[in-house]
């Protein structure tokens, strides 16, 4: 496999994209996917430097995932030169990434919605759990999505 890098992006980088990152990190370790590099970021700087949300961590740790080393950061224009795939957790963040990409004409990154038909899921937003709860549901969707993303990338 050629090396591939992906960046998961949500609004705050404390709930949804850190959960996707934790699941992907577990798959990378367990399956020794050393061709795959991952990170996560937020379109906002609301929680810059913060650890993943306690509720996301509790849901994830209960299923054996680790959030070690994670901390919120805002997406940068440099990310568009660094990552092969930038994956938005919902349409609102997808729109913001598309807007940012226009400011980076050299970008090599492909911009995607996390749940989409290309990877074999119905196109939909990852629900924002911050005010609504549903952290277990986010985790389950991240597990399904990350596994489908890995299968999709392995088939390239
Ligand atoms: P995330 O969730 O985008 O999944 O990290 C949110 C975190 C913070 C806020 C909204 C969503 N907020 O408004 O501060």
Coordinates of C-alpha atoms and ligand atoms in Angstrom, one line a residue:
X1 CA 0.0 0.0 0.0
X2 CA 1.2 3.5 -0.8
X3 CA 1.1 5.9 2.2
X4 CA -2.2 7.7 2.7
X5 CA -3.0 10.5 5.2
X6 CA -6.5 11.5 6.3
X7 CA -7.8 14.3 8.5
X8 CA -11.2 14.0 10.2
X9 CA -12.9 17.3 10.7
X10 CA -15.8 18.5 12.9
X11 CA -16.7 21.8 14.4
X12 CA -15.0 21.7 17.8
X13 CA -12.6 18.8 17.4
X14 CA -13.7 17.5 20.9
X15 CA -16.5 15.0 20.1
X16 CA -17.0 13.6 16.6
X17 CA -13.6 13.8 14.9
X18 CA -11.7 12.8 18.0
X19 CA -13.9 9.7 18.2
X20 CA -13.2 8.9 14.5
X21 CA -9.5 9.4 15.2
X22 CA -9.6 7.1 18.3
X23 CA -11.4 4.3 16.3
X24 CA -9.0 4.7 13.3
X25 CA -5.9 4.6 15.7
X26 CA -7.2 1.4 17.2
X27 CA -7.6 -0.2 13.7
X28 CA -4.1 1.0 12.7
X29 CA -2.6 -0.5 15.8
X30 CA -4.5 -3.8 15.7
X31 CA -4.2 -4.4 12.0
X32 CA -0.8 -2.8 11.6
X33 CA -2.0 -0.4 8.9
X34 CA 1.4 1.3 8.8
X35 CA 0.5 2.9 5.4
X36 CA -2.2 5.0 7.0
X37 CA -1.6 8.3 8.9
X38 CA -4.5 10.1 10.6
X39 CA -5.3 13.2 12.5
X40 CA -8.3 15.3 13.4
X41 CA -9.1 19.0 13.6
X42 CA -12.0 21.5 14.0
X43 CA -13.3 24.2 11.7
X44 CA -13.6 26.4 14.8
X45 CA -11.0 27.3 17.4
X46 CA -13.7 27.3 20.2
X47 CA -11.9 24.5 22.1
X48 CA -8.3 25.0 20.9
X49 CA -5.9 22.9 23.1
X50 CA -8.8 21.1 24.9
X51 CA -8.9 17.4 25.5
X52 CA -11.6 15.4 23.9
X53 CA -15.0 15.9 25.6
X54 CA -15.4 13.7 28.7
X55 CA -18.6 12.2 27.4
X56 CA -16.8 11.1 24.1
X57 CA -13.9 9.7 26.1
X58 CA -16.2 7.7 28.5
X59 CA -18.1 6.2 25.5
X60 CA -14.9 5.4 23.7
X61 CA -13.0 4.0 26.6
X62 CA -15.9 1.7 27.5
X63 CA -15.4 0.1 24.1
X64 CA -11.6 -0.1 24.4
X65 CA -10.5 3.0 22.5
X66 CA -7.8 5.4 23.6
X67 CA -7.8 9.2 23.2
X68 CA -4.2 9.5 24.4
X69 CA -2.3 12.3 22.8
X70 CA -5.3 14.1 21.4
X71 CA -6.0 17.8 21.8
X72 CA -8.2 20.1 19.9
X73 CA -6.8 22.2 17.0
X74 CA -8.3 24.3 14.2
X75 CA -7.8 23.1 10.7
X76 CA -5.2 25.2 8.8
X77 CA -4.6 26.0 5.1
X78 CA -1.4 23.9 5.3
X79 CA -3.6 20.8 6.1
X80 CA -4.8 21.0 2.5
X81 CA -1.2 20.4 1.3
X82 CA -0.4 17.8 3.8
X83 CA -3.4 15.4 3.8
X84 CA -4.6 13.2 0.9
X85 CA -8.2 13.1 2.2
X86 CA -10.0 15.7 4.5
X87 CA -13.2 14.2 5.8
X88 CA -16.0 16.3 7.2
X89 CA -18.3 14.8 9.8
X90 CA -21.3 16.8 8.5
X91 CA -22.4 19.0 5.7
X92 CA -21.8 22.3 7.6
X93 CA -18.1 21.4 8.1
X94 CA -17.9 20.1 4.5
X95 CA -19.1 23.5 3.2
X96 CA -16.5 25.3 5.4
X97 CA -13.7 23.0 4.1
X98 CA -14.8 23.6 0.5
X99 CA -14.6 27.4 1.2
X100 CA -11.1 27.1 2.7
X101 CA -9.9 24.9 -0.1
X102 CA -10.6 27.8 -2.5
X103 CA -7.9 29.7 -0.6
X104 CA -5.4 27.0 -1.3
X105 CA -5.2 26.4 -5.1
X106 CA -2.2 24.1 -4.6
X107 CA -4.3 21.7 -2.5
X108 CA -3.9 18.0 -3.2
X109 CA -6.5 17.1 -0.7
X110 CA -9.8 15.4 -1.6
X111 CA -12.7 16.8 0.5
X112 CA -15.4 14.3 1.6
X113 CA -18.4 13.8 3.8
X114 CA -17.6 11.1 6.3
X115 CA -20.7 9.0 5.6
X116 CA -21.2 8.9 1.9
X117 CA -22.2 6.4 -0.9
X118 CA -18.7 6.0 -2.3
X119 CA -17.6 4.2 0.9
X120 CA -20.9 2.3 1.1
X121 CA -23.0 4.3 3.5
X122 CA -26.1 6.4 3.0
X123 CA -25.1 10.0 2.7
X124 CA -25.9 11.8 6.0
X125 CA -24.5 14.0 8.7
X126 CA -22.9 12.6 11.8
X127 CA -25.2 14.0 14.5
X128 CA -23.6 16.7 16.7
X129 CA -23.8 15.3 20.2
X130 CA -22.5 18.3 22.1
X131 CA -25.9 19.7 23.2
X132 CA -28.0 16.7 22.3
X133 CA -26.1 13.6 23.6
X134 CA -25.9 10.4 21.6
X135 CA -22.3 9.7 22.2
X136 CA -22.7 6.0 21.9
X137 CA -24.5 6.5 18.6
X138 CA -21.6 8.7 17.3
X139 CA -19.2 6.0 18.3
X140 CA -21.1 3.3 16.5
X141 CA -21.3 5.4 13.4
X142 CA -17.6 6.1 13.6
X143 CA -16.8 2.4 13.9
X144 CA -18.9 1.6 10.8
X145 CA -17.5 4.6 8.9
X146 CA -13.9 4.1 9.7
X147 CA -14.0 0.4 8.7
X148 CA -15.6 1.4 5.4
X149 CA -13.1 4.1 4.9
X150 CA -10.2 1.7 5.4
X151 CA -11.8 -0.8 3.1
X152 CA -12.3 1.9 0.5
X153 CA -8.7 3.1 0.8
X154 CA -7.3 -0.4 0.7
X155 CA -9.2 -1.0 -2.6
X156 CA -7.6 2.1 -4.3
Ligands
LIG1 P1 -17.8 18.4 17.7 O1 -18.9 18.9 18.7 O2 -17.8 19.4 16.5 O3 -18.2 17.0 17.4 O4 -16.5 18.5 18.4 C1 -19.0 20.2 19.2 C2 -18.2 20.7 20.1 C3 -18.4 22.0 20.5 C4 -19.4 22.8 20.0 C5 -20.2 22.3 19.1 C6 -20.0 21.0 18.6 N1 -19.6 24.1 20.5 O5 -20.5 24.8 20.1 O6 -18.8 24.6 21.3

